[in-house]
Short mmCIF file of C-alpha atoms in Angstrom, two decimals:
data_model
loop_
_atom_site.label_atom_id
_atom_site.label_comp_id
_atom_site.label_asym_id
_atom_site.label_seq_id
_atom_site.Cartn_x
_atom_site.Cartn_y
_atom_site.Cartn_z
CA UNK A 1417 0.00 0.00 0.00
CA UNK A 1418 1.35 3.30 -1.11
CA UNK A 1419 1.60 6.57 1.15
CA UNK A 1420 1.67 9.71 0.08
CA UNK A 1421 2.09 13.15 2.21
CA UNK A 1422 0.40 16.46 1.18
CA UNK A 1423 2.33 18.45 3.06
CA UNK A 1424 2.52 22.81 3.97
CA UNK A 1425 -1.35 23.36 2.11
CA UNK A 1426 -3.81 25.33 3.00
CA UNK A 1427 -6.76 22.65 3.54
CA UNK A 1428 -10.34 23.43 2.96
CA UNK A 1429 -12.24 20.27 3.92
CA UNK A 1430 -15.81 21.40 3.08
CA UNK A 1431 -16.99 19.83 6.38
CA UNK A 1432 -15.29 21.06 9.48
CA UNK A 1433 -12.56 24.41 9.99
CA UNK A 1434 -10.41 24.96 7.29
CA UNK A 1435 -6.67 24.48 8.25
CA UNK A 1436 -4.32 27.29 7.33
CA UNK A 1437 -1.10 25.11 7.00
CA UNK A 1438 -1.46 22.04 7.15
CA UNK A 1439 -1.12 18.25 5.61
CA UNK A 1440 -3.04 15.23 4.64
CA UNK A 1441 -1.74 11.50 5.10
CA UNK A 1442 -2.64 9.16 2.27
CA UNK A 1443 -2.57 5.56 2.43
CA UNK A 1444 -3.54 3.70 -0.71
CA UNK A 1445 -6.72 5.21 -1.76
CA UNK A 1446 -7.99 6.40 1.65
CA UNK A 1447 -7.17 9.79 3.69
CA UNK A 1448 -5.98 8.43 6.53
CA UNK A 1449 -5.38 11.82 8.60
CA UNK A 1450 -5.14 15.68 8.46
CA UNK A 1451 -4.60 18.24 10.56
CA UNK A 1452 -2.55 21.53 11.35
CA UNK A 1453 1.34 21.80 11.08
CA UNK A 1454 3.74 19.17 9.57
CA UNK A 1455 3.28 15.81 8.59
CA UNK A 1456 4.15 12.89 10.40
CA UNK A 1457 7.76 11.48 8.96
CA UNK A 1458 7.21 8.05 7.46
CA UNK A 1459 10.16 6.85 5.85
CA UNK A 1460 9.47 5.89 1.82
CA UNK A 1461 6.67 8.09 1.30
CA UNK A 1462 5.82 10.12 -1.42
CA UNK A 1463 5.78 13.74 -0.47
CA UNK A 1464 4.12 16.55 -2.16
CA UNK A 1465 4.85 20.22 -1.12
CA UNK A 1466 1.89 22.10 -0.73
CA UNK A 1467 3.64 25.16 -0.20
CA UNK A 1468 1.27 28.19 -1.64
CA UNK A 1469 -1.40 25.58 -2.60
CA UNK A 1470 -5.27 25.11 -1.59
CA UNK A 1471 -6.31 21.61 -1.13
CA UNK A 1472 -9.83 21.10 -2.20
CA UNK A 1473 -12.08 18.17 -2.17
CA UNK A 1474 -12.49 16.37 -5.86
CA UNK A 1475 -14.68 18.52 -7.82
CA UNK A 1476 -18.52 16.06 -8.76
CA UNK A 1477 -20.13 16.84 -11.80
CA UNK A 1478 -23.42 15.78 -11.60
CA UNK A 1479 -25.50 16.30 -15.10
CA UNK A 1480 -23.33 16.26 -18.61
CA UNK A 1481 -24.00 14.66 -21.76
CA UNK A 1482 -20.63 13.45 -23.08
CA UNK A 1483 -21.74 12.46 -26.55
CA UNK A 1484 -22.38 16.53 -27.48
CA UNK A 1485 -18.58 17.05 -27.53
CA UNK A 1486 -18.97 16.43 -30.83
CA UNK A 1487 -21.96 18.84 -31.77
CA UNK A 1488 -20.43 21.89 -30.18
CA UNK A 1489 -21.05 25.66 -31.47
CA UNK A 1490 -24.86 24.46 -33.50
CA UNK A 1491 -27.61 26.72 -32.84
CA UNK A 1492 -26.06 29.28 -30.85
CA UNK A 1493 -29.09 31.71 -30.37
CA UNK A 1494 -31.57 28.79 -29.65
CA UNK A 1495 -34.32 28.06 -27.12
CA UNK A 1496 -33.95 24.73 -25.39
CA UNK A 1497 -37.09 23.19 -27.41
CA UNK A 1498 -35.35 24.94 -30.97
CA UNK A 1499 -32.10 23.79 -29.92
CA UNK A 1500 -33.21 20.27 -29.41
CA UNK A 1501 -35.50 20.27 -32.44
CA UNK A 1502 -32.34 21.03 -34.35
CA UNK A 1503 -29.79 18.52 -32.85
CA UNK A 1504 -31.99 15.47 -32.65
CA UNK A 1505 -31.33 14.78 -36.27
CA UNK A 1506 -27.42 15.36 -36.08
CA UNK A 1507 -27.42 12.63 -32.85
CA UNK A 1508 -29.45 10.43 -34.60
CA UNK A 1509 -25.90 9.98 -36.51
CA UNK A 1510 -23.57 9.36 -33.85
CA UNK A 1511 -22.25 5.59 -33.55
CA UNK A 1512 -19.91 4.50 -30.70
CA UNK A 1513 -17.05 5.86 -32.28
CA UNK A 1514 -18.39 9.05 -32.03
CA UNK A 1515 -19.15 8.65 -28.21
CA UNK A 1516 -15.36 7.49 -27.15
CA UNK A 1517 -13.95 10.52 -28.71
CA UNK A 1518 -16.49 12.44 -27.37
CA UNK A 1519 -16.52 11.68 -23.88
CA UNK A 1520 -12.66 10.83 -23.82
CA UNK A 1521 -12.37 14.48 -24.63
CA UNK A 1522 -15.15 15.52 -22.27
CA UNK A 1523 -13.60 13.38 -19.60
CA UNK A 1524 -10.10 15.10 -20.21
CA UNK A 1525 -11.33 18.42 -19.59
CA UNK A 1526 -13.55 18.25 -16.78
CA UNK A 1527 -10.59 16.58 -15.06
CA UNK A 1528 -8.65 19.96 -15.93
CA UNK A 1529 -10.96 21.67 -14.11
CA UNK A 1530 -10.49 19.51 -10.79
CA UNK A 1531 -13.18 16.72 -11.20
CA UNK A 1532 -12.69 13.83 -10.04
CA UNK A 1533 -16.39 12.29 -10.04
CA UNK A 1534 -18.71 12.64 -13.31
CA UNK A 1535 -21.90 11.49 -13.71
CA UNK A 1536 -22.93 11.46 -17.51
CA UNK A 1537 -26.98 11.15 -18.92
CA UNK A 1538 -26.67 9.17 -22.20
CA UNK A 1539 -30.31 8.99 -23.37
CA UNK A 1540 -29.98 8.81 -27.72
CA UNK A 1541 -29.37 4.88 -28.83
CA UNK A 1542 -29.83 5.10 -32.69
CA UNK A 1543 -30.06 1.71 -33.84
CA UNK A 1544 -27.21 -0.45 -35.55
CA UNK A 1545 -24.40 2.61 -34.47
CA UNK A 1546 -22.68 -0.28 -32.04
CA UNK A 1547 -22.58 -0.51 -27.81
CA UNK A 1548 -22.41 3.88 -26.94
CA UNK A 1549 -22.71 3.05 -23.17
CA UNK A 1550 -19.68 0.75 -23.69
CA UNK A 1551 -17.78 3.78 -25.33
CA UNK A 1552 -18.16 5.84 -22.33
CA UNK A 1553 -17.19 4.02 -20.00
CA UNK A 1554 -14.18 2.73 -21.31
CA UNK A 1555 -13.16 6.39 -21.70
CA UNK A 1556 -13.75 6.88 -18.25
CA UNK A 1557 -11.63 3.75 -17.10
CA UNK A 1558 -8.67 5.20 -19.95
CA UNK A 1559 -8.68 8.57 -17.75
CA UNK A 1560 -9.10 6.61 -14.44
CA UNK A 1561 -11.76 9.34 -12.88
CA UNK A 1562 -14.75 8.21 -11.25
CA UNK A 1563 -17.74 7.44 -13.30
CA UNK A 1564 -21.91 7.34 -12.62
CA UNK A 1565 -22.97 7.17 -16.45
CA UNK A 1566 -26.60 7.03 -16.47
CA UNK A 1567 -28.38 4.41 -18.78
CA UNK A 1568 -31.26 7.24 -20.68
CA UNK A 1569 -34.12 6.50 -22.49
CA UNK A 1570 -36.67 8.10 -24.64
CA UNK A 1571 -40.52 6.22 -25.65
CA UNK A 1572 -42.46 9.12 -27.05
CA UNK A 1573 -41.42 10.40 -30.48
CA UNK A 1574 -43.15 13.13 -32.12
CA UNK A 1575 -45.95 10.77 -32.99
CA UNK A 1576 -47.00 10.27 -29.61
CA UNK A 1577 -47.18 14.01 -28.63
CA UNK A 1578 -43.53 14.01 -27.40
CA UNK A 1579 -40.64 16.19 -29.04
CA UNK A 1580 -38.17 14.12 -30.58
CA UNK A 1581 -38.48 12.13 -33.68
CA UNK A 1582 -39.50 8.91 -33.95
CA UNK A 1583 -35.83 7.96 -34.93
CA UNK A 1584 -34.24 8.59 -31.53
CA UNK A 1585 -36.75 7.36 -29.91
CA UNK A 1586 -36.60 3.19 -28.00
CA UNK A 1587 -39.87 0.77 -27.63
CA UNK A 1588 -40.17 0.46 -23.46
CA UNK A 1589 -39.62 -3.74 -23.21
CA UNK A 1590 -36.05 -2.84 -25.37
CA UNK A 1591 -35.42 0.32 -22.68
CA UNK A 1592 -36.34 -1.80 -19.52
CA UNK A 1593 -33.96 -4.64 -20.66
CA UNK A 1594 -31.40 -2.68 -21.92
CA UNK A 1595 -30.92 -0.33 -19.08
CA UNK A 1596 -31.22 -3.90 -16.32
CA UNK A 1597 -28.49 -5.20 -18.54
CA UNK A 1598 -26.68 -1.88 -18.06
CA UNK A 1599 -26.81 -1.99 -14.36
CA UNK A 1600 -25.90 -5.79 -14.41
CA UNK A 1601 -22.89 -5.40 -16.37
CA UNK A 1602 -21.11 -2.24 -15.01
CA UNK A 1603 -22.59 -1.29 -11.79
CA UNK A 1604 -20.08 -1.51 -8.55
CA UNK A 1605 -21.60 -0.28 -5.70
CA UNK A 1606 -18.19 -0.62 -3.41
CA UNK A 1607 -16.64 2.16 -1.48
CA UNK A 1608 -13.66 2.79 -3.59
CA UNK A 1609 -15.68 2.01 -6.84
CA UNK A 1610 -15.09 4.19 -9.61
CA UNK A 1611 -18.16 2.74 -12.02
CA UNK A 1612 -21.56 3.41 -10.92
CA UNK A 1613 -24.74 2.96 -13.00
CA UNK A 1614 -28.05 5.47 -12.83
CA UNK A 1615 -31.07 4.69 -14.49
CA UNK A 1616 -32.37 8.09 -16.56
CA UNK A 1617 -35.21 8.13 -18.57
CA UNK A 1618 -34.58 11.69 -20.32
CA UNK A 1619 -37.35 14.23 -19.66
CA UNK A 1620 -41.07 14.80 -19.26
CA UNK A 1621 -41.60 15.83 -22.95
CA UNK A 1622 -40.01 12.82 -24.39
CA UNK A 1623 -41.36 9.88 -22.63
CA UNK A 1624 -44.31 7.91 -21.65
CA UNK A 1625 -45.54 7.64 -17.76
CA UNK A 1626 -45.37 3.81 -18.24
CA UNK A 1627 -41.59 4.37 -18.85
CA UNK A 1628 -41.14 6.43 -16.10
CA UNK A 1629 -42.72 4.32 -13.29
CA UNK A 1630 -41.05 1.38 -14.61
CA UNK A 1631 -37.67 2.79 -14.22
CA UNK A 1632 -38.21 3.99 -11.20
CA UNK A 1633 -39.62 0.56 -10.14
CA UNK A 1634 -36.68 -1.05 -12.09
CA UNK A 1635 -33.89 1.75 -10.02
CA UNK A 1636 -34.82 0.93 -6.87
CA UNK A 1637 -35.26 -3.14 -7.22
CA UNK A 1638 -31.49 -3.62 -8.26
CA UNK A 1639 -30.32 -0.37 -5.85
CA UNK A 1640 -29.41 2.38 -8.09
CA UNK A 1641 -30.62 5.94 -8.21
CA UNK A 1642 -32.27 8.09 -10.22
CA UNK A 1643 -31.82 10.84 -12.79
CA UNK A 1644 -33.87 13.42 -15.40
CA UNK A 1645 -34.28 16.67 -16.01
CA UNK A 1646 -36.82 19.10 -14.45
CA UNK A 1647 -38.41 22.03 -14.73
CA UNK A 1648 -35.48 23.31 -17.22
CA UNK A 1649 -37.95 25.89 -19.12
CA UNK A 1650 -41.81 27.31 -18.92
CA UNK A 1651 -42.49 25.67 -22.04
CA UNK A 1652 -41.48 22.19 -20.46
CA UNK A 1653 -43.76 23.29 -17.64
CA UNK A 1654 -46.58 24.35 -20.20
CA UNK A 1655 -46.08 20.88 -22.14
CA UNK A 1656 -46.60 19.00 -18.95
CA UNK A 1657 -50.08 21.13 -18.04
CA UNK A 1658 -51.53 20.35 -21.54
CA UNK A 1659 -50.03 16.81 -21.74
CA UNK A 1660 -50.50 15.95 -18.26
CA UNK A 1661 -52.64 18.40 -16.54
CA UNK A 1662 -49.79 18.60 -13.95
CA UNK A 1663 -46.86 20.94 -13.04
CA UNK A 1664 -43.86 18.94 -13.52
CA UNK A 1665 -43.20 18.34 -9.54
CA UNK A 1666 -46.92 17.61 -9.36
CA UNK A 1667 -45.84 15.26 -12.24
CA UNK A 1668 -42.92 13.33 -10.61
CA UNK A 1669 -44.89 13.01 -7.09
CA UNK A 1670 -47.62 11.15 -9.18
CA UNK A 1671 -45.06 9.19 -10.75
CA UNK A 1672 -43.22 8.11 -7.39
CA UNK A 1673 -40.16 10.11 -8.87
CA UNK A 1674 -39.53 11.85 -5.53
CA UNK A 1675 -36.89 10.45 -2.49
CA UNK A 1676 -33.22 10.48 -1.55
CA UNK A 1677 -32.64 8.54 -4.33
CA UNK A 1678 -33.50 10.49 -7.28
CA UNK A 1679 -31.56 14.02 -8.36
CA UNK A 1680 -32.94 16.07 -11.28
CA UNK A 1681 -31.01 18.12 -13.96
CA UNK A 1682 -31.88 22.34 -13.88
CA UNK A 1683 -34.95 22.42 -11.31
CA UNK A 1684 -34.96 25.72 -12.41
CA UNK A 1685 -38.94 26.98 -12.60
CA UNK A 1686 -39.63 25.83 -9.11
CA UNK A 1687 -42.51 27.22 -6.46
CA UNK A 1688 -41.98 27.54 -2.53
CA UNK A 1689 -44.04 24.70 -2.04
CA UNK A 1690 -41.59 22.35 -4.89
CA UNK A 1691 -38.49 23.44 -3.04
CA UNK A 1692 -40.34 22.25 0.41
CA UNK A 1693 -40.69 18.94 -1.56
CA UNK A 1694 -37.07 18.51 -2.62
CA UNK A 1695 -36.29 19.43 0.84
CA UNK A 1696 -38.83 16.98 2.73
CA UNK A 1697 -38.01 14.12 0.43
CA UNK A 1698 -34.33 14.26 0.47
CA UNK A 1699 -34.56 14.98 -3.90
CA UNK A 1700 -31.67 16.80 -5.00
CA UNK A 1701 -30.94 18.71 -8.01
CA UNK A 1702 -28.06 19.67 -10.42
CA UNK A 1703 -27.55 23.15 -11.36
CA UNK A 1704 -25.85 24.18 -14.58
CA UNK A 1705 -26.14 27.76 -14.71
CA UNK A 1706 -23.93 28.38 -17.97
CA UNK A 1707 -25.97 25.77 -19.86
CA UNK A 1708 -29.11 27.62 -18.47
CA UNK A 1709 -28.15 31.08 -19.34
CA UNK A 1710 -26.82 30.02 -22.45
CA UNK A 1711 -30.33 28.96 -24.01
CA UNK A 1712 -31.88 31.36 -22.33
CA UNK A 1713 -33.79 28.94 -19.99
CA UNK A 1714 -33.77 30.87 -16.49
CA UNK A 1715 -31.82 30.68 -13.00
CA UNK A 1716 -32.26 28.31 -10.84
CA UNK A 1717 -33.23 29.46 -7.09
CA UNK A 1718 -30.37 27.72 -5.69
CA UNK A 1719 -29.92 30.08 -2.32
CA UNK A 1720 -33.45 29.35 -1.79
CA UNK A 1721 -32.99 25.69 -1.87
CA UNK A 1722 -30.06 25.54 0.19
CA UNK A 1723 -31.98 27.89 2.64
CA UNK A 1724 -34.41 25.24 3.04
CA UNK A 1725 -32.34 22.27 3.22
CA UNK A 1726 -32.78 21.11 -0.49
CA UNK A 1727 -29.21 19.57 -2.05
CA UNK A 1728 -27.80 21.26 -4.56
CA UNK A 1729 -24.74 19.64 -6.69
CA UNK A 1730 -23.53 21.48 -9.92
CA UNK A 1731 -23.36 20.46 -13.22
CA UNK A 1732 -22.00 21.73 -16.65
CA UNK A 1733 -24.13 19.63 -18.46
CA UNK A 1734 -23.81 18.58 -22.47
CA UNK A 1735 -21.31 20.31 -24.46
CA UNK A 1736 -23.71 21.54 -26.94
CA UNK A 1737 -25.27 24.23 -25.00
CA UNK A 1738 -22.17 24.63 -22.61
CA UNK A 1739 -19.36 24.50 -24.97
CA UNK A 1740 -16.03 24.59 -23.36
CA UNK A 1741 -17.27 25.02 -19.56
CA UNK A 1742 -15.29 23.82 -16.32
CA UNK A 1743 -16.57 22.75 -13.63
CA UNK A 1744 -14.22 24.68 -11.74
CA UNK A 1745 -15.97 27.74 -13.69
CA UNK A 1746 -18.95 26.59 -12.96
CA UNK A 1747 -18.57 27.79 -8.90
CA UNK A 1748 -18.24 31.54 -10.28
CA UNK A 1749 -20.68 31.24 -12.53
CA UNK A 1750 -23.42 29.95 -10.15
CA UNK A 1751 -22.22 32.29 -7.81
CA UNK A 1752 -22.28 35.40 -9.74
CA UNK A 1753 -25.98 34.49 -11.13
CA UNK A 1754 -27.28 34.17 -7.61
CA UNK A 1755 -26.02 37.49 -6.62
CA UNK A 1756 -26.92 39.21 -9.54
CA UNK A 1757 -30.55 38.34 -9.10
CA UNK A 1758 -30.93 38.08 -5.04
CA UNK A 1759 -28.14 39.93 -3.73
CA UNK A 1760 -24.71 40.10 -2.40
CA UNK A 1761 -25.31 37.14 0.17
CA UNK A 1762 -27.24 35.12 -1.93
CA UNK A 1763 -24.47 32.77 -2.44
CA UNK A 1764 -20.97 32.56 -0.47
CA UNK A 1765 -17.91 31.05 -2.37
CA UNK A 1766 -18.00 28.31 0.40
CA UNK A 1767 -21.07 27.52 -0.39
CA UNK A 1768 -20.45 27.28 -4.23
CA UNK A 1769 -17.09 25.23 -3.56
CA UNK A 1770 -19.66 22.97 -0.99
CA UNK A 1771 -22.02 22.65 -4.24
CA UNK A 1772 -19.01 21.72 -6.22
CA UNK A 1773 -18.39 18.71 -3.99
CA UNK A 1774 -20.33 17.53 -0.88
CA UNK A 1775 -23.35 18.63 -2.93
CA UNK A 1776 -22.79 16.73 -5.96
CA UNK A 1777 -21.63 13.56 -3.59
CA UNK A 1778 -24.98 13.72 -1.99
CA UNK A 1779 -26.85 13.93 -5.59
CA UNK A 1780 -24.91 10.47 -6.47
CA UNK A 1781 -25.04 8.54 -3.40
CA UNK A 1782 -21.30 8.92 -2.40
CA UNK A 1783 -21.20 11.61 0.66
CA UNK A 1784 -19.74 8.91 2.75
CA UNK A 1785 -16.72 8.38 0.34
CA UNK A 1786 -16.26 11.48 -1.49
CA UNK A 1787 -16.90 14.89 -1.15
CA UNK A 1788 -15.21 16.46 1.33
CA UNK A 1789 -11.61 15.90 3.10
CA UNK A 1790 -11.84 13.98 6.15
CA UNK A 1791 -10.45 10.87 7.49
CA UNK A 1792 -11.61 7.73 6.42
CA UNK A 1793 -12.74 9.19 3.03
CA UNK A 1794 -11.02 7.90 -0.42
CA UNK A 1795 -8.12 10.47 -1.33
CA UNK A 1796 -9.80 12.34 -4.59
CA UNK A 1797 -8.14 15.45 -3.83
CA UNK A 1798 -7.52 18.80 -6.16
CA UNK A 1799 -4.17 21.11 -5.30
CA UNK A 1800 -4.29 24.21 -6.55
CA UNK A 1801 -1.97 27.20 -7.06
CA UNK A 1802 -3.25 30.19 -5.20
CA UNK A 1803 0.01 32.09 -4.76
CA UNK A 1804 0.79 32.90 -8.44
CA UNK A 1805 1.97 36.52 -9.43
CA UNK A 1806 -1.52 38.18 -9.55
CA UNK A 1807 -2.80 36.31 -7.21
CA UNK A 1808 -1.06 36.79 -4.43
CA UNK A 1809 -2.10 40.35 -3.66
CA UNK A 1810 -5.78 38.09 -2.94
CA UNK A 1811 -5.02 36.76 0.77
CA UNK A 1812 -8.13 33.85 0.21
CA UNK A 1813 -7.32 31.33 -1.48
CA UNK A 1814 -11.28 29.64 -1.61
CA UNK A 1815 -11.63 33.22 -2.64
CA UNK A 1816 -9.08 33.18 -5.77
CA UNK A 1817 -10.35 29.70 -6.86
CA UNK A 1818 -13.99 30.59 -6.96
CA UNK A 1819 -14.23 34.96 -7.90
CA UNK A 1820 -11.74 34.54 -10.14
CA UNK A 1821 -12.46 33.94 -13.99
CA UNK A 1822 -9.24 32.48 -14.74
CA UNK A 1823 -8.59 28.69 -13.11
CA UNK A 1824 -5.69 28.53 -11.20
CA UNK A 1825 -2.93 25.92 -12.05
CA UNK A 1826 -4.08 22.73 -11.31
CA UNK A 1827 -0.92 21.53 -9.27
CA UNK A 1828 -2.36 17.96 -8.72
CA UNK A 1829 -5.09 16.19 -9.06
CA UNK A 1830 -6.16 12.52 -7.26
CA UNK A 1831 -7.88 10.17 -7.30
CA UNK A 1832 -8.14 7.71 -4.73
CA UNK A 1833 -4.56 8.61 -4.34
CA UNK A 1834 -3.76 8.39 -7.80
CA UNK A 1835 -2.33 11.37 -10.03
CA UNK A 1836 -4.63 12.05 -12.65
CA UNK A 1837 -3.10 15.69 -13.31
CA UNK A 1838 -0.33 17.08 -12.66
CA UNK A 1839 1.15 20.84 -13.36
CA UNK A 1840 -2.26 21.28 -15.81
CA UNK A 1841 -1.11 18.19 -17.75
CA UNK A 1842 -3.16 14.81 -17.85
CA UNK A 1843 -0.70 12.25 -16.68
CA UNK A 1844 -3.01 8.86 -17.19
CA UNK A 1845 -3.44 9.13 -20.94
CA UNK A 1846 -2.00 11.83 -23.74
CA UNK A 1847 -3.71 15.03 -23.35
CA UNK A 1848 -3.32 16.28 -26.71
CA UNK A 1849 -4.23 13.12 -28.44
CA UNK A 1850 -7.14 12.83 -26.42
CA UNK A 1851 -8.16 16.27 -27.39
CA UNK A 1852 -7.83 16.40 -30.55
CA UNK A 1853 -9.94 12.75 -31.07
CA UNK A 1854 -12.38 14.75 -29.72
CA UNK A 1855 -12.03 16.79 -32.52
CA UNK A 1856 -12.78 13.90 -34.42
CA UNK A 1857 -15.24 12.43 -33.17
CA UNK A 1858 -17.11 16.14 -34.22
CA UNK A 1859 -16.15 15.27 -38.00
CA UNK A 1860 -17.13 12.09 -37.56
CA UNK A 1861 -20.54 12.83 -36.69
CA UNK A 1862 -20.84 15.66 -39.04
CA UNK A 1863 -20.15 13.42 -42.05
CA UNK A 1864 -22.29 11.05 -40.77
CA UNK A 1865 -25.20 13.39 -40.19
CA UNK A 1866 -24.83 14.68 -43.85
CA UNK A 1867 -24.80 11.24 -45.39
CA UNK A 1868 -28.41 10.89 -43.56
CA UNK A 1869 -29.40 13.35 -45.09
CA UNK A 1870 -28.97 16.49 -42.81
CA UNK A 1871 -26.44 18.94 -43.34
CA UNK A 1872 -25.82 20.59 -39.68
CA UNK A 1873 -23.69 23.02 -41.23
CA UNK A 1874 -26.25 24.62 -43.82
CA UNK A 1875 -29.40 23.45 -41.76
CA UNK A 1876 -28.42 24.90 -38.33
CA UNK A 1877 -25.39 26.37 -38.59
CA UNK A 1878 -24.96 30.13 -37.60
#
């Protein structure tokens, strides 16, 4: 068993007092002890100097959708329902090649940005395009990050009343087996497991009740949670009244889609009496504000929800409608939007970096293993530079890593005591190769799309 010694850092453990200078004691992938002052001296350790560094929990991203790597920069000035309407057909495309660039790529750079944990909602399955859940994952076990990939699902095409075509769209027996199979073949539910299966039908608009219960029913027979999005726009919410007759949290209550063991993606459009709900039933939710202000979809009323004990993780959700965003960026950005519509103390930068981490852990299950920095917990662990040039006239360091719009260096990142990054360079596979498949994996699709028949570039290109 390896042990490793952060040693000199300024340690802020999410739960508990942050330590001013200070160390943490790793031993194989668990943190075995921190505290103030210097580290124990155990002879053939690996030591890292901490020395004008903030230790951070692992940064949890908790809603993407890896496969839009590759459809980055398409309808740019788009409402979530246009924007959708518009991609469909270019996903319809996408085969598993497409999806291992993709989320290689997608993978890559969240890690960049100090995650250690991603969830990912894969919900398109175009027949005879070859195993896309497969694809993911093994780009997740290439990087060597933590991975929840939820198994998605749509029923109800266009012809049904729902919004996608009838392409995209699965028959419920094939979904149901399909997403069991998922869960039988991947899902490790172990402490120190790093592949964790959801089960995510994708929204209200796009399928059937029948699905939905039967997920659900289907989730929480085999153990695993639960994932869709929510109350992302008024028109979802105006779909669901004339559809349903419901609100959507009216919706999911009906549906039994409600408990500790279910998160939702945006929850932005919610009343006093839905964020009660989330807070009585233990739901949580995933907030991607640069997703949500970039179709033009609303703000989430995050300081209300932590107010009244609702979780909160972040999210930076599918590359399409968030292209190029960090997680790391993420913190300012949900931040920033809560002040700028409730005020200066709407949201602290603690409580954006607790989002970032303990938040998301609690949306996927893992707040006993990941999270936060304590002992016991597995050793996913960012470093970062806080004492650079400009910088150092800022005497915070949670404040430099969250206010400030440029990242700092990312001196090291772990993960269950394992280097991932190191000096803002991927260390477990190469960084520019896997970028530039990603790149790729875009052309790929493109091509692919046109020989179906739909030119992206002339049909929805700005």
């Amino acid at each position: 068993m390896s042990t490793t010694i952060i040693e000199n850092v300024f340690i802020s453990p999410v739960v508990g007092s942050e330590i001013p200078s200070g160390h943490i004691h790793i031993e194989g992938d668990r943190i075995v002890g921190l505290g103030p002052g210097a580290a124990p001296v155990l002879p053939g350790a690996t030591r890292i100097d901490g020395t004008g560094c903030l230790a951070t929990p692992g940064l949890v991203n908790t809603h993407h959708h890896l496969y839009q790597w590759a459809s980055q920069g398409l309808a740019q000035d788009a409402t979530l329902f246009e924007w959708l309407v518009a991609l469909y057909q270019v996903w319809a495309a996408m085969d598993a090649e497409v999806v291992k660039g993709a989320a290689g790529a997608g993978l890559g750079y969240l890690a960049l940005s100090g995650c250690t944990t991603s969830s990912d909602h894969h919900y398109v399955f175009p027949k005879g395009r070859g195993d896309l859940f497969a694809a993911e994952i093994e780009a997740a076990r290439d990087l060597g990050i933590r991975f929840h990939p939820a198994r998605g699902s749509m029923d109800r095409g266009a012809s049904q009343g729902g919004l996608p075509p009838d392409v995209v769209v699965e028959g419920l027996d094939e979904i149901l087996a399909a997403t069991a199979e998922a869960v039988d073949a991947y899902h490790d539910p172990s402490f120190s497991s790093k592949l964790r299966i959801a089960v995510a039908p994708c929204s209200p608009f796009s399928v059937s009740a029948e699905l939905m219960t039967a997920a659900a029913s289907l989730a929480r027979s085999k153990g695993v949670r639960l994932h869709t999005h929510l109350a992302e726009t008024l028109d979802e919410e105006e779909h669901c009244l004339a559809q349903v007759g419901l609100r959507p949290v009216d919706y999911m209550e009906k549906l039994g889609w409600l408990g500790p063991d279910v998160w939702f993606a945006h929850a932005i459009h919610l009343s006093d009496s839905d964020i009660d709900i989330f807070a009585q039933t233990g739901t949580g939710s995933a907030h991607c504000p640069s997703s949500n202000g970039r179709l033009g979809a609303g703000i989430a009323r995050v300081s209300r929800m932590l107010q009244r004990g609702a979780n909160v993780g972040l999210g930076v959700d599918g590359s399409a409608s968030s292209e190029l965003t960090t997680l790391c960026g993420e913190m300012r950005q949900a931040l920033l939007f809560q002040r700028a519509k409730y005020g200066p103390t709407a949201l602290t930068a603690r409580q954006a970096l607790e989002m970032a981490t303990l938040g998301g852990a609690k949306n996927l299950g893992r707040q006993e293993e990941i999270g936060s920095l304590e002992t016991g917990k597995l050793a996913d662990i960012a470093l970062w530079r806080t004492d650079g040039a400009f910088a150092s006239a800022v005497t915070d360091p949670v404040a430099v890593l969250v206010f400030g719009s440029r990242q700092p260096p990312l001196t090291r990142l772990l993960v269950g005591g394992e280097t991932i990054v190191e000096d803002d360079e991927l260390r477990t596979v190469a960084q520019d190769t896997l970028g530039h498949a990603g790149g790729r994996a875009h052309r790929r699709l493109m091509r692919l799309a046109e020989e179906g028949g739909f030119s992206a570039r002339k049909e929805i290109h700005p």
